[in-house]
mmCIF file of C-alpha atoms in Angstrom:
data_model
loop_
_atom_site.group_PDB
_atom_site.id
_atom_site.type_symbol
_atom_site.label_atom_id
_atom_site.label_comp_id
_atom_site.label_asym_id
_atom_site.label_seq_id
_atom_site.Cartn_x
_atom_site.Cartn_y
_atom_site.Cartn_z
ATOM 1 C CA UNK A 30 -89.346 133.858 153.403
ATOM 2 C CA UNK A 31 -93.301 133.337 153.562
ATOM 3 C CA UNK A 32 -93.718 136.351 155.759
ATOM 4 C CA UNK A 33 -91.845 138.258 153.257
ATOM 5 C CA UNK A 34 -94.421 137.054 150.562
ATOM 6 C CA UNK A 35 -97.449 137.748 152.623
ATOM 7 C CA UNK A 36 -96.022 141.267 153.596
ATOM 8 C CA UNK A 37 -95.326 142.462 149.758
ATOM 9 C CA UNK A 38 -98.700 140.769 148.974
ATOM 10 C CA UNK A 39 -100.781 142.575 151.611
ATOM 11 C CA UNK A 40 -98.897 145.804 151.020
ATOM 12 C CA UNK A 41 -99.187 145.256 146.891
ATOM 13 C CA UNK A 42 -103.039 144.697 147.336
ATOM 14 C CA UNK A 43 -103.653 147.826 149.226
ATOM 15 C CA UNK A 44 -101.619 149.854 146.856
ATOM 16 C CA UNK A 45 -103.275 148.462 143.837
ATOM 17 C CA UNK A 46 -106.983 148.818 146.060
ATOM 18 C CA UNK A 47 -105.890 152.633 146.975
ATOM 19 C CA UNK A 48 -105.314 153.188 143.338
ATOM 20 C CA UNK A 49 -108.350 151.698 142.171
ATOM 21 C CA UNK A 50 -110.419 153.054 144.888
ATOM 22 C CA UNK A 51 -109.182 156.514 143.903
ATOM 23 C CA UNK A 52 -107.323 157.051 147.522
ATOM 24 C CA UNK A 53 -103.622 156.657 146.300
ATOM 25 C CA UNK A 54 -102.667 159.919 148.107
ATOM 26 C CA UNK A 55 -104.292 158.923 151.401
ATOM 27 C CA UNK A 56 -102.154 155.339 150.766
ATOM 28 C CA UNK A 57 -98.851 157.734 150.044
ATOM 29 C CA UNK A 58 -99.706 159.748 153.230
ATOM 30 C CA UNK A 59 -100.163 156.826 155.702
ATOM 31 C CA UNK A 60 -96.984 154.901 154.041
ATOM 32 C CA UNK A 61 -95.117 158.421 155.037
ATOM 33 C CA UNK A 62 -96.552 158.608 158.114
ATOM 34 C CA UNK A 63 -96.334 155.110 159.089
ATOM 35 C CA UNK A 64 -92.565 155.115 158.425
ATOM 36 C CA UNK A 65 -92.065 158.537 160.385
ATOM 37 C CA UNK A 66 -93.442 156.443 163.258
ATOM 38 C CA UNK A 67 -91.335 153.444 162.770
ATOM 39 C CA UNK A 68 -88.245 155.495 163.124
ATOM 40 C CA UNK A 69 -89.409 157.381 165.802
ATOM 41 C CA UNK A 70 -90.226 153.859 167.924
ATOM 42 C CA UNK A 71 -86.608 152.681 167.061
ATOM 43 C CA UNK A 72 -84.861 155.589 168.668
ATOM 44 C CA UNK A 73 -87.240 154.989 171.570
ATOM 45 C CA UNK A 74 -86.754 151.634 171.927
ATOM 46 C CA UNK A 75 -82.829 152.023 171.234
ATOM 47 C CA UNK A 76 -82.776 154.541 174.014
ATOM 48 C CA UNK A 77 -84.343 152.145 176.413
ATOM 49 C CA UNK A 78 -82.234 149.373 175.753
ATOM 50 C CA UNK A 79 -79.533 151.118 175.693
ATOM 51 C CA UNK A 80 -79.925 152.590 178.902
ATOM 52 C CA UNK A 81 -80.847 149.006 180.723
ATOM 53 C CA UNK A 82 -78.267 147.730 178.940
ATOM 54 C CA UNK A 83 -76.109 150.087 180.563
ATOM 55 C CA UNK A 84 -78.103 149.214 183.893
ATOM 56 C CA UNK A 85 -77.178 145.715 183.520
ATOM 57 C CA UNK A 86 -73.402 146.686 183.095
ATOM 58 C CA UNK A 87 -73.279 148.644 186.000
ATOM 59 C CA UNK A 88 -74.830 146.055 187.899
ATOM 60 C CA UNK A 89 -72.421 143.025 186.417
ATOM 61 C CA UNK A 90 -69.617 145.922 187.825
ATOM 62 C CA UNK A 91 -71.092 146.045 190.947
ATOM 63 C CA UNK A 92 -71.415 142.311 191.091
ATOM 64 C CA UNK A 93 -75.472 142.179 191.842
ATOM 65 C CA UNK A 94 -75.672 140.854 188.464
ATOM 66 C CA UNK A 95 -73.766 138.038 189.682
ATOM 67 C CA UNK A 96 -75.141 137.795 193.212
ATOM 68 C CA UNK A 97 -78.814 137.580 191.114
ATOM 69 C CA UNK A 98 -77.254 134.839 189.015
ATOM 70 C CA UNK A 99 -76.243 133.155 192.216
ATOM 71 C CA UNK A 100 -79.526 133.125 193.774
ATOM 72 C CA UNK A 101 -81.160 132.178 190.201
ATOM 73 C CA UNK A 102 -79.016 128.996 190.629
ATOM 74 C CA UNK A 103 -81.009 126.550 192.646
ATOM 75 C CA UNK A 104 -84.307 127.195 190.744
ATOM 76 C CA UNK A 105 -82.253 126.793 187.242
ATOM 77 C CA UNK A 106 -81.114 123.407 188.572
ATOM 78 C CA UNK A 107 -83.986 122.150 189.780
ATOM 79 C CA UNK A 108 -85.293 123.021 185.609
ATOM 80 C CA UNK A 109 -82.256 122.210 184.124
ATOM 81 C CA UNK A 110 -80.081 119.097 186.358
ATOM 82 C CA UNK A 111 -78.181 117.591 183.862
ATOM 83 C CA UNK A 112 -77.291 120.680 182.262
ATOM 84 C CA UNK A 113 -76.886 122.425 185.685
ATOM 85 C CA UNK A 114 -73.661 120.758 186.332
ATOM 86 C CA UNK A 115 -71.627 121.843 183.755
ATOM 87 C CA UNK A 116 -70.685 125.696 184.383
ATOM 88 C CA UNK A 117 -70.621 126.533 180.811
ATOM 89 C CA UNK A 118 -74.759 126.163 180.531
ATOM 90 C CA UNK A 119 -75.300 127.487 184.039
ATOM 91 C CA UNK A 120 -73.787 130.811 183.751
ATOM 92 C CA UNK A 121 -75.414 132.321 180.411
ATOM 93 C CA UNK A 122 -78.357 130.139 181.852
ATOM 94 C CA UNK A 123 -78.245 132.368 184.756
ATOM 95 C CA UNK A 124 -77.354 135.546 182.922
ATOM 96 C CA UNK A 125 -80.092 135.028 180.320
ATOM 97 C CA UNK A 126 -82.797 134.460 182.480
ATOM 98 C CA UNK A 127 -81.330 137.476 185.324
ATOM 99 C CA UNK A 128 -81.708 139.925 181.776
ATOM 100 C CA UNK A 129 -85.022 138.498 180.707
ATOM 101 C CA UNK A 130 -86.447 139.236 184.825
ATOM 102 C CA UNK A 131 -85.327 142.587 184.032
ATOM 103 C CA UNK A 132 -87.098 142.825 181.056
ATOM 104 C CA UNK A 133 -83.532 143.259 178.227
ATOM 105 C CA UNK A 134 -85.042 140.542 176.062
ATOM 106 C CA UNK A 135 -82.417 142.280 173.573
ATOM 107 C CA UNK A 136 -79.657 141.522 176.064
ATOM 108 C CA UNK A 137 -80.953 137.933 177.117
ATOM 109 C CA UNK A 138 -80.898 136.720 174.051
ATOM 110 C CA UNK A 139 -76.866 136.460 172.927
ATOM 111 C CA UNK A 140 -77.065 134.944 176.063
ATOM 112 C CA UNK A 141 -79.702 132.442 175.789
ATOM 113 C CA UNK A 142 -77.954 131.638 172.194
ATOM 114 C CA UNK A 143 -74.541 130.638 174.333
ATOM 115 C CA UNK A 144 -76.344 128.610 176.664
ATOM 116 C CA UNK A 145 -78.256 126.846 174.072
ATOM 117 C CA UNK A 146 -75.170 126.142 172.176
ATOM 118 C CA UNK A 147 -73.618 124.098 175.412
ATOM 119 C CA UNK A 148 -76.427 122.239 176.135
ATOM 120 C CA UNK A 149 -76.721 121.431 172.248
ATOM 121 C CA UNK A 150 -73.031 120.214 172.613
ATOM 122 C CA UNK A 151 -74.372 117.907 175.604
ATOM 123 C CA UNK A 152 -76.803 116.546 173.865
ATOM 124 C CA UNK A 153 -76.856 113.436 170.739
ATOM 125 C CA UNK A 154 -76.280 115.568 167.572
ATOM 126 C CA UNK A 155 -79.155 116.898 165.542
ATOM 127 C CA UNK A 156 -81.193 116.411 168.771
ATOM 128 C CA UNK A 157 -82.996 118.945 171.383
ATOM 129 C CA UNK A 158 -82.462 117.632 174.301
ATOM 130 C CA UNK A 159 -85.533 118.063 176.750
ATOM 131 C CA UNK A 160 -83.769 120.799 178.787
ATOM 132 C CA UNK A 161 -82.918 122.390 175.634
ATOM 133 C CA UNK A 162 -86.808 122.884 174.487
ATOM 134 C CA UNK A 163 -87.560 124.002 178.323
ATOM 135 C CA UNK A 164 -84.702 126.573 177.882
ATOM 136 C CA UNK A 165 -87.111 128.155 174.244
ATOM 137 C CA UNK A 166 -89.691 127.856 176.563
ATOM 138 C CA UNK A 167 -88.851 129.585 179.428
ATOM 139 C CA UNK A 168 -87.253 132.593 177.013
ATOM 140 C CA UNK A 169 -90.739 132.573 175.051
ATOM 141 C CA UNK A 170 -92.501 132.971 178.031
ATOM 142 C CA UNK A 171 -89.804 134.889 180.567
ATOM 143 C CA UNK A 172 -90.944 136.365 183.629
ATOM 144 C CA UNK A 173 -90.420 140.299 183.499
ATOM 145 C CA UNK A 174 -89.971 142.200 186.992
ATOM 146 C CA UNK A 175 -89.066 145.134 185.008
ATOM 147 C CA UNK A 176 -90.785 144.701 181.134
ATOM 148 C CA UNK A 177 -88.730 147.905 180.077
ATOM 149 C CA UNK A 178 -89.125 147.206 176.291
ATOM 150 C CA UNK A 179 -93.149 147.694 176.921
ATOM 151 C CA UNK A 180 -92.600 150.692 179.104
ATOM 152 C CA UNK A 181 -90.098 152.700 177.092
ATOM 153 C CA UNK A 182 -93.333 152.030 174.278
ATOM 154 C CA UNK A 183 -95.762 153.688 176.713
ATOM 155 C CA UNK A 184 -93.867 156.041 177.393
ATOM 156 C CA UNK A 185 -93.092 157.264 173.411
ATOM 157 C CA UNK A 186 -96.775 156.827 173.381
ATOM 158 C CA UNK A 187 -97.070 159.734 175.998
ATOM 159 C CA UNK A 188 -98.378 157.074 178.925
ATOM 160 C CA UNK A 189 -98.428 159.341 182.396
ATOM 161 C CA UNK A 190 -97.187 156.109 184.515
ATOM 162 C CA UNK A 191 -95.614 153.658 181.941
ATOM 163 C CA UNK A 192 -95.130 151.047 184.787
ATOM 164 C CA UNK A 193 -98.375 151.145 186.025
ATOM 165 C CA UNK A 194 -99.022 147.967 183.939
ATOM 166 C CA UNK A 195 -96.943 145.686 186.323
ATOM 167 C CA UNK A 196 -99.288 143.683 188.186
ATOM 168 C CA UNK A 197 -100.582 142.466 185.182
ATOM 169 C CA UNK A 198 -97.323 141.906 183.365
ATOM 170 C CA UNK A 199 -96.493 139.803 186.996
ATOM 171 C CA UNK A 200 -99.457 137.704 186.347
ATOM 172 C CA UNK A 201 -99.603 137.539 182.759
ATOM 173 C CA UNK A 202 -95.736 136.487 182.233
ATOM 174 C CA UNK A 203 -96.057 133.871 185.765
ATOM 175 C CA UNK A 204 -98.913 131.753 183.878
ATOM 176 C CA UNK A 205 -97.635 132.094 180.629
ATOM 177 C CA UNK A 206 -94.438 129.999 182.328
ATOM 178 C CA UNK A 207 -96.132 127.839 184.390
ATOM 179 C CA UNK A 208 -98.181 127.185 181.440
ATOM 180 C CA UNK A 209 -95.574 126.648 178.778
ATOM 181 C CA UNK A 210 -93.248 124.829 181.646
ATOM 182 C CA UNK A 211 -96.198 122.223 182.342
ATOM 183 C CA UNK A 212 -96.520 121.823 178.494
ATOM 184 C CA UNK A 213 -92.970 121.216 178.289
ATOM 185 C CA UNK A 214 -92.427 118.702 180.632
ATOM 186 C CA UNK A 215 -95.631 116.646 179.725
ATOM 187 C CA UNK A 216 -94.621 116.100 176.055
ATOM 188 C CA UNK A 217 -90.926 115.548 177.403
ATOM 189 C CA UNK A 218 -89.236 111.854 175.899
ATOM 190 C CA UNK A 219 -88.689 109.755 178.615
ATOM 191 C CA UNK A 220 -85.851 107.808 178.412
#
């Protein structure tokens, strides 16, 4: 609700400066122009994910979705043990973080949502349990292998080598993890 108010005020104050400032026409033109390019993004984007979306179904058919989920499994118990054990966390645990490697934040996340429902239901009510808040923070700060989202942008954008940004998305998303990880477990409750 706030961000709705700041967004009509910002966008009512540079109407009512255009006007005043005797550029209302150059304000109508980049309002047209800006929404042209909105749309145009969206079917981008919507391609994309529908096309690693598609990616990820083959591979769940193919069962390397799974056999990624399987090898996932030691490191997500090592982050998660008490919710590790129950196989309704670990496998949309496993599924949402084998979706965000491959960069389908879109797809990750009705997973993410199902695994943070079971450890919810694991936990006291009206309480995040520790694992819970290590489960936001890992899908804030996901490690990407493949950040399609970001490519299928550079791409629109008329980028020669869209992927040519990896190393740097490998680095970038790695400390952002450890980071957010270490933060996590320091201001963890102990028991």
């Amino acid at each position: 609700m706030l961000m709705g108010l700041i967004w009509t005020a910002m966008i009512v104050v540079s109407v009512l400066f255009g006007c005043l400032n005797g550029t209302a026409g150059e304000v109508q033109q980049a309002a047209l122009e800006g929404a042209q390019a909105a749309i145009e993004l969206c079917i981008v984007i919507g391609g994309a994910v529908c096309l690693w979306c598609a990616v990820m179904e083959l591979m769940s058919a193919s069962g390397l979705a799974e056999a990624l989920s399987h090898a996932l499994r030691p490191i997500l118990r090592r982050l998660f043990p008490e919710s590790a054990r129950h196989e309704a966390v670990l496998q949309p645990l496993s599924a949402n973080v084998s979706a965000n490697l491959l960069g389908l934040g879109n797809a990750a996340t009705p997973m993410g949502i199902r695994a943070a429902q079971e450890m919810a239901r694991l936990a006291p009510p009206g309480e995040a349990s520790n694992e819970l808040c290590r489960l936001v923070v890992l899908n804030t700060a996901s490690i990407q292998l493949l950040p399609t989202t970001v490519a299928a942008i550079r791409a629109a954008e008329g980028a020669v080598s869209p992927f040519d940004i990896l190393p740097a998305v490998w680095i970038s998303s790695a400390v952002s993890v450890a980071v957010g990880l270490a933060a996590a477990c320091a201001m963890e409750r102990r028991p």
